């Protein structure tokens, strides 16, 4: 029932505090998160949200970042790469 947009983009979402478990220098992407069971399905890509804190210097590769997530990752010394 109702309207379902068949052209909508669905993202697998993960919060910054979930990414804090990885050690310095790690490269976190969709394949790694799927392999470790952090996300169940990749859908149309990964979106990183800014809930929580991060202190590790990691490189995150995702389709989208919220403004707060990008700021927190870069403030910790990491990189937020849009793929």
N, CA, C and O atoms as a GROMACS GRO file, in nm:
protein
  332
    1UNK      N    1   0.082  -0.119   0.000
    1UNK     CA    2   0.000   0.000   0.000
    1UNK      C    3   0.086   0.125   0.000
    1UNK      O    4   0.202   0.122   0.041
    2UNK      N    5   0.030   0.230  -0.045
    2UNK     CA    6   0.104   0.356  -0.045
    2UNK      C    7   0.203   0.362  -0.159
    2UNK      O    8   0.200   0.282  -0.252
    3UNK      N    9   0.291   0.459  -0.149
    3UNK     CA   10   0.388   0.484  -0.254
    3UNK      C   11   0.525   0.433  -0.212
    3UNK      O   12   0.574   0.467  -0.105
    4UNK      N   13   0.585   0.352  -0.296
    4UNK     CA   14   0.722   0.307  -0.275
    4UNK      C   15   0.804   0.353  -0.394
    4UNK      O   16   0.779   0.313  -0.508
    5UNK      N   17   0.902   0.438  -0.369
    5UNK     CA   18   0.986   0.489  -0.475
    5UNK      C   19   1.086   0.381  -0.516
    5UNK      O   20   1.177   0.348  -0.440
    6UNK      N   21   1.068   0.327  -0.635
    6UNK     CA   22   1.158   0.221  -0.680
    6UNK      C   23   1.295   0.273  -0.720
    6UNK      O   24   1.386   0.194  -0.744
    7UNK      N   25   1.312   0.405  -0.727
    7UNK     CA   26   1.440   0.465  -0.761
    7UNK      C   27   1.515   0.517  -0.637
    7UNK      O   28   1.622   0.577  -0.650
    8UNK      N   29   1.460   0.493  -0.520
    8UNK     CA   30   1.522   0.541  -0.396
    8UNK      C   31   1.656   0.471  -0.372
    8UNK      O   32   1.673   0.354  -0.409
    9UNK      N   33   1.748   0.541  -0.310
    9UNK     CA   34   1.878   0.484  -0.276
    9UNK      C   35   1.878   0.444  -0.130
    9UNK      O   36   1.853   0.527  -0.042
   10UNK      N   37   1.906   0.318  -0.103
   10UNK     CA   38   1.912   0.267   0.034
   10UNK      C   39   2.058   0.245   0.070
   10UNK      O   40   2.132   0.180  -0.004
   11UNK      N   41   2.098   0.298   0.186
   11UNK     CA   42   2.235   0.285   0.232
   11UNK      C   43   2.242   0.198   0.356
   11UNK      O   44   2.152   0.201   0.440
   12UNK      N   45   2.349   0.122   0.368
   12UNK     CA   46   2.381   0.056   0.494
   12UNK      C   47   2.444   0.163   0.582
   12UNK      O   48   2.539   0.229   0.540
   13UNK      N   49   2.393   0.181   0.702
   13UNK     CA   50   2.443   0.289   0.788
   13UNK      C   51   2.525   0.232   0.903
   13UNK      O   52   2.497   0.124   0.954
   14UNK      N   53   2.625   0.308   0.941
   14UNK     CA   54   2.709   0.272   1.055
   14UNK      C   55   2.748   0.401   1.125
   14UNK      O   56   2.775   0.503   1.060
   15UNK      N   57   2.752   0.398   1.257
   15UNK     CA   58   2.787   0.516   1.335
   15UNK      C   59   2.937   0.522   1.363
   15UNK      O   60   3.007   0.421   1.356
   16UNK      N   61   2.984   0.641   1.394
   16UNK     CA   62   3.126   0.664   1.421
   16UNK      C   63   3.174   0.581   1.540
   16UNK      O   64   3.286   0.532   1.539
   17UNK      N   65   3.090   0.566   1.642
   17UNK     CA   66   3.134   0.490   1.760
   17UNK      C   67   3.159   0.343   1.727
   17UNK      O   68   3.239   0.278   1.795
   18UNK      N   69   3.093   0.289   1.625
   18UNK     CA   70   3.118   0.152   1.581
   18UNK      C   71   3.255   0.142   1.515
   18UNK      O   72   3.323   0.040   1.527
   19UNK      N   73   3.296   0.247   1.444
   19UNK     CA   74   3.425   0.246   1.376
   19UNK      C   75   3.541   0.264   1.473
   19UNK      O   76   3.656   0.239   1.436
   20UNK      N   77   3.513   0.308   1.596
   20UNK     CA   78   3.618   0.333   1.694
   20UNK      C   79   3.688   0.204   1.739
   20UNK      O   80   3.794   0.210   1.801
   21UNK      N   81   3.630   0.088   1.709
   21UNK     CA   82   3.690  -0.040   1.751
   21UNK      C   83   3.813  -0.077   1.670
   21UNK      O   84   3.890  -0.164   1.711
   22UNK      N   85   3.832  -0.013   1.554
   22UNK     CA   86   3.947  -0.046   1.469
   22UNK      C   87   4.070   0.029   1.513
   22UNK      O   88   4.061   0.142   1.561
   23UNK      N   89   4.187  -0.034   1.497
   23UNK     CA   90   4.313   0.025   1.544
   23UNK      C   91   4.362   0.131   1.446
   23UNK      O   92   4.314   0.140   1.333
   24UNK      N   93   4.459   0.210   1.491
   24UNK     CA   94   4.516   0.317   1.409
   24UNK      C   95   4.571   0.261   1.278
   24UNK      O   96   4.632   0.154   1.276
   25UNK      N   97   4.549   0.334   1.170
   25UNK     CA   98   4.600   0.295   1.041
   25UNK      C   99   4.512   0.199   0.963
   25UNK      O  100   4.545   0.164   0.850
   26UNK      N  101   4.401   0.156   1.020
   26UNK     CA  102   4.312   0.062   0.951
   26UNK      C  103   4.237   0.133   0.838
   26UNK      O  104   4.205   0.251   0.848
   27UNK      N  105   4.209   0.058   0.732
   27UNK     CA  106   4.126   0.108   0.622
   27UNK      C  107   3.993   0.036   0.631
   27UNK      O  108   3.985  -0.086   0.611
   28UNK      N  109   3.887   0.111   0.661
   28UNK     CA  110   3.755   0.054   0.682
   28UNK      C  111   3.669   0.082   0.559
   28UNK      O  112   3.652   0.198   0.520
   29UNK      N  113   3.616  -0.025   0.498
   29UNK     CA  114   3.527  -0.010   0.384
   29UNK      C  115   3.413  -0.111   0.395
   29UNK      O  116   3.404  -0.184   0.493
   30UNK      N  117   3.328  -0.114   0.294
   30UNK     CA  118   3.210  -0.200   0.298
   30UNK      C  119   3.248  -0.347   0.309
   30UNK      O  120   3.186  -0.421   0.385
   31UNK      N  121   3.350  -0.389   0.236
   31UNK     CA  122   3.390  -0.530   0.237
   31UNK      C  123   3.434  -0.575   0.376
   31UNK      O  124   3.400  -0.685   0.420
   32UNK      N  125   3.510  -0.490   0.446
   32UNK     CA  126   3.555  -0.524   0.580
   32UNK      C  127   3.438  -0.534   0.677
   32UNK      O  128   3.431  -0.627   0.757
   33UNK      N  129   3.346  -0.438   0.670
   33UNK     CA  130   3.230  -0.439   0.760
   33UNK      C  131   3.139  -0.558   0.734
   33UNK      O  132   3.083  -0.614   0.828
   34UNK      N  133   3.123  -0.597   0.608
   34UNK     CA  134   3.044  -0.716   0.576
   34UNK      C  135   3.113  -0.843   0.627
   34UNK      O  136   3.047  -0.930   0.683
   35UNK      N  137   3.242  -0.852   0.609
   35UNK     CA  138   3.317  -0.970   0.651
   35UNK      C  139   3.312  -0.989   0.802
   35UNK      O  140   3.307  -1.102   0.850
   36UNK      N  141   3.314  -0.880   0.876
   36UNK     CA  142   3.312  -0.889   1.022
   36UNK      C  143   3.171  -0.891   1.080
   36UNK      O  144   3.155  -0.903   1.202
   37UNK      N  145   3.070  -0.880   0.996
   37UNK     CA  146   2.932  -0.889   1.043
   37UNK      C  147   2.879  -0.762   1.106
   37UNK      O  148   2.776  -0.765   1.174
   38UNK      N  149   2.946  -0.649   1.086
   38UNK     CA  150   2.899  -0.522   1.142
   38UNK      C  151   2.773  -0.477   1.069
   38UNK      O  152   2.680  -0.426   1.131
   39UNK      N  153   2.771  -0.496   0.937
   39UNK     CA  154   2.650  -0.469   0.859
   39UNK      C  155   2.607  -0.599   0.793
   39UNK      O  156   2.691  -0.684   0.762
   40UNK      N  157   2.478  -0.615   0.772
   40UNK     CA  158   2.425  -0.740   0.715
   40UNK      C  159   2.421  -0.737   0.563
   40UNK      O  160   2.439  -0.840   0.499
   41UNK      N  161   2.398  -0.618   0.505
   41UNK     CA  162   2.383  -0.606   0.360
   41UNK      C  163   2.442  -0.474   0.316
   41UNK      O  164   2.430  -0.374   0.388
   42UNK      N  165   2.505  -0.470   0.201
   42UNK     CA  166   2.570  -0.348   0.154
   42UNK      C  167   2.471  -0.252   0.087
   42UNK      O  168   2.500  -0.134   0.074
   43UNK      N  169   2.355  -0.303   0.044
   43UNK     CA  170   2.254  -0.222  -0.027
   43UNK      C  171   2.320  -0.144  -0.141
   43UNK      O  172   2.388  -0.203  -0.225
   44UNK      N  173   2.302  -0.011  -0.144
   44UNK     CA  174   2.358   0.072  -0.251
   44UNK      C  175   2.486   0.141  -0.209
   44UNK      O  176   2.537   0.226  -0.283
   45UNK      N  177   2.540   0.108  -0.094
   45UNK     CA  178   2.662   0.170  -0.045
   45UNK      C  179   2.657   0.191   0.105
   45UNK      O  180   2.561   0.151   0.172
   46UNK      N  181   2.760   0.253   0.158
   46UNK     CA  182   2.773   0.274   0.301
   46UNK      C  183   2.760   0.422   0.333
   46UNK      O  184   2.818   0.507   0.265
   47UNK      N  185   2.682   0.454   0.436
   47UNK     CA  186   2.672   0.591   0.485
   47UNK      C  187   2.717   0.590   0.631
   47UNK      O  188   2.671   0.509   0.711
   48UNK      N  189   2.808   0.682   0.665
   48UNK     CA  190   2.862   0.691   0.800
   48UNK      C  191   2.792   0.807   0.870
   48UNK      O  192   2.791   0.920   0.821
   49UNK      N  193   2.734   0.778   0.986
   49UNK     CA  194   2.664   0.877   1.066
   49UNK      C  195   2.749   0.917   1.186
   49UNK      O  196   2.840   0.843   1.225
   50UNK      N  197   2.720   1.032   1.245
   50UNK     CA  198   2.808   1.091   1.346
   50UNK      C  199   2.774   1.064   1.491
   50UNK      O  200   2.814   1.142   1.577
   51UNK      N  201   2.702   0.958   1.522
   51UNK     CA  202   2.666   0.930   1.660
   51UNK      C  203   2.784   0.864   1.733
   51UNK      O  204   2.836   0.762   1.688
   52UNK      N  205   2.826   0.924   1.844
   52UNK     CA  206   2.936   0.868   1.923
   52UNK      C  207   3.065   0.944   1.902
   52UNK      O  208   3.068   1.050   1.839
   53UNK      N  209   3.172   0.888   1.957
   53UNK     CA  210   3.304   0.952   1.950
   53UNK      C  211   3.405   0.854   1.891
   53UNK      O  212   3.387   0.732   1.899
   54UNK      N  213   3.511   0.908   1.832
   54UNK     CA  214   3.618   0.827   1.775
   54UNK      C  215   3.752   0.892   1.809
   54UNK      O  216   3.766   1.014   1.802
   55UNK      N  217   3.849   0.810   1.846
   55UNK     CA  218   3.982   0.862   1.879
   55UNK      C  219   4.091   0.799   1.795
   55UNK      O  220   4.206   0.843   1.801
   56UNK      N  221   4.058   0.697   1.716
   56UNK     CA  222   4.159   0.628   1.637
   56UNK      C  223   4.173   0.693   1.499
   56UNK      O  224   4.077   0.745   1.443
   57UNK      N  225   4.295   0.687   1.446
   57UNK     CA  226   4.325   0.745   1.315
   57UNK      C  227   4.304   0.638   1.208
   57UNK      O  228   4.395   0.560   1.179
   58UNK      N  229   4.185   0.635   1.150
   58UNK     CA  230   4.153   0.535   1.049
   58UNK      C  231   4.113   0.603   0.919
   58UNK      O  232   4.077   0.721   0.918
   59UNK      N  233   4.118   0.529   0.811
   59UNK     CA  234   4.071   0.576   0.682
   59UNK      C  235   3.940   0.505   0.653
   59UNK      O  236   3.934   0.382   0.651
   60UNK      N  237   3.835   0.583   0.631
   60UNK     CA  238   3.703   0.528   0.606
   60UNK      C  239   3.664   0.557   0.462
   60UNK      O  240   3.668   0.672   0.418
   61UNK      N  241   3.627   0.452   0.389
   61UNK     CA  242   3.583   0.467   0.250
   61UNK      C  243   3.434   0.434   0.244
   61UNK      O  244   3.394   0.322   0.274
   62UNK      N  245   3.353   0.534   0.205
   62UNK     CA  246   3.208   0.516   0.199
   62UNK      C  247   3.149   0.604   0.090
   62UNK      O  248   3.216   0.694   0.039
   63UNK      N  249   3.023   0.577   0.056
   63UNK     CA  250   2.956   0.658  -0.046
   63UNK      C  251   2.916   0.794   0.009
   63UNK      O  252   2.924   0.895  -0.061
   64UNK      N  253   2.872   0.797   0.137
   64UNK     CA  254   2.826   0.923   0.196
   64UNK      C  255   2.871   0.932   0.341
   64UNK      O  256   2.888   0.832   0.411
   65UNK      N  257   2.889   1.057   0.384
   65UNK     CA  258   2.921   1.087   0.523
   65UNK      C  259   2.829   1.199   0.569
   65UNK      O  260   2.800   1.292   0.494
   66UNK      N  261   2.783   1.190   0.693
   66UNK     CA  262   2.714   1.306   0.748
   66UNK      C  263   2.822   1.409   0.783
   66UNK      O  264   2.939   1.374   0.798
   67UNK      N  265   2.783   1.533   0.796
   67UNK     CA  266   2.880   1.640   0.824
   67UNK      C  267   2.950   1.617   0.957
   67UNK      O  268   3.071   1.638   0.968
   68UNK      N  269   2.876   1.573   1.058
   68UNK     CA  270   2.938   1.550   1.189
   68UNK      C  271   3.032   1.430   1.187
   68UNK      O  272   3.135   1.432   1.254
   69UNK      N  273   2.996   1.327   1.111
   69UNK     CA  274   3.083   1.209   1.102
   69UNK      C  275   3.216   1.245   1.037
   69UNK      O  276   3.322   1.205   1.085
   70UNK      N  277   3.210   1.320   0.929
   70UNK     CA  278   3.332   1.360   0.859
   70UNK      C  279   3.419   1.446   0.950
   70UNK      O  280   3.541   1.430   0.954
   71UNK      N  281   3.357   1.538   1.022
   71UNK     CA  282   3.431   1.626   1.113
   71UNK      C  283   3.497   1.546   1.225
   71UNK      O  284   3.612   1.573   1.260
   72UNK      N  285   3.427   1.447   1.282
   72UNK     CA  286   3.483   1.368   1.392
   72UNK      C  287   3.598   1.279   1.345
   72UNK      O  288   3.698   1.264   1.416
   73UNK      N  289   3.584   1.219   1.227
   73UNK     CA  290   3.691   1.133   1.175
   73UNK      C  291   3.815   1.214   1.148
   73UNK      O  292   3.926   1.173   1.183
   74UNK      N  293   3.798   1.331   1.085
   74UNK     CA  294   3.914   1.416   1.053
   74UNK      C  295   3.974   1.480   1.177
   74UNK      O  296   4.094   1.504   1.181
   75UNK      N  297   3.893   1.509   1.279
   75UNK     CA  298   3.943   1.565   1.403
   75UNK      C  299   4.030   1.464   1.478
   75UNK      O  300   4.122   1.501   1.551
   76UNK      N  301   4.000   1.334   1.459
   76UNK     CA  302   4.078   1.229   1.523
   76UNK      C  303   4.206   1.201   1.446
   76UNK      O  304   4.290   1.122   1.491
   77UNK      N  305   4.223   1.264   1.331
   77UNK     CA  306   4.344   1.243   1.251
   77UNK      C  307   4.326   1.144   1.137
   77UNK      O  308   4.424   1.109   1.070
   78UNK      N  309   4.204   1.098   1.115
   78UNK     CA  310   4.178   1.002   1.008
   78UNK      C  311   4.135   1.070   0.880
   78UNK      O  312   4.135   1.192   0.868
   79UNK      N  313   4.098   0.986   0.782
   79UNK     CA  314   4.053   1.036   0.653
   79UNK      C  315   3.916   0.982   0.622
   79UNK      O  316   3.886   0.866   0.652
   80UNK      N  317   3.831   1.066   0.562
   80UNK     CA  318   3.699   1.025   0.515
   80UNK      C  319   3.700   1.036   0.364
   80UNK      O  320   3.696   1.146   0.309
   81UNK      N  321   3.706   0.921   0.295
   81UNK     CA  322   3.715   0.919   0.149
   81UNK      C  323   3.581   0.878   0.089
   81UNK      O  324   3.526   0.773   0.123
   82UNK      N  325   3.530   0.963  -0.001
   82UNK     CA  326   3.406   0.933  -0.072
   82UNK      C  327   3.440   0.850  -0.195
   82UNK      O  328   3.524   0.890  -0.276
   83UNK      N  329   3.374   0.734  -0.208
   83UNK     CA  330   3.399   0.649  -0.325
   83UNK      C  331   3.280   0.647  -0.416
   83UNK      O  332   3.283   0.580  -0.520
   0.00000   0.00000   0.00000
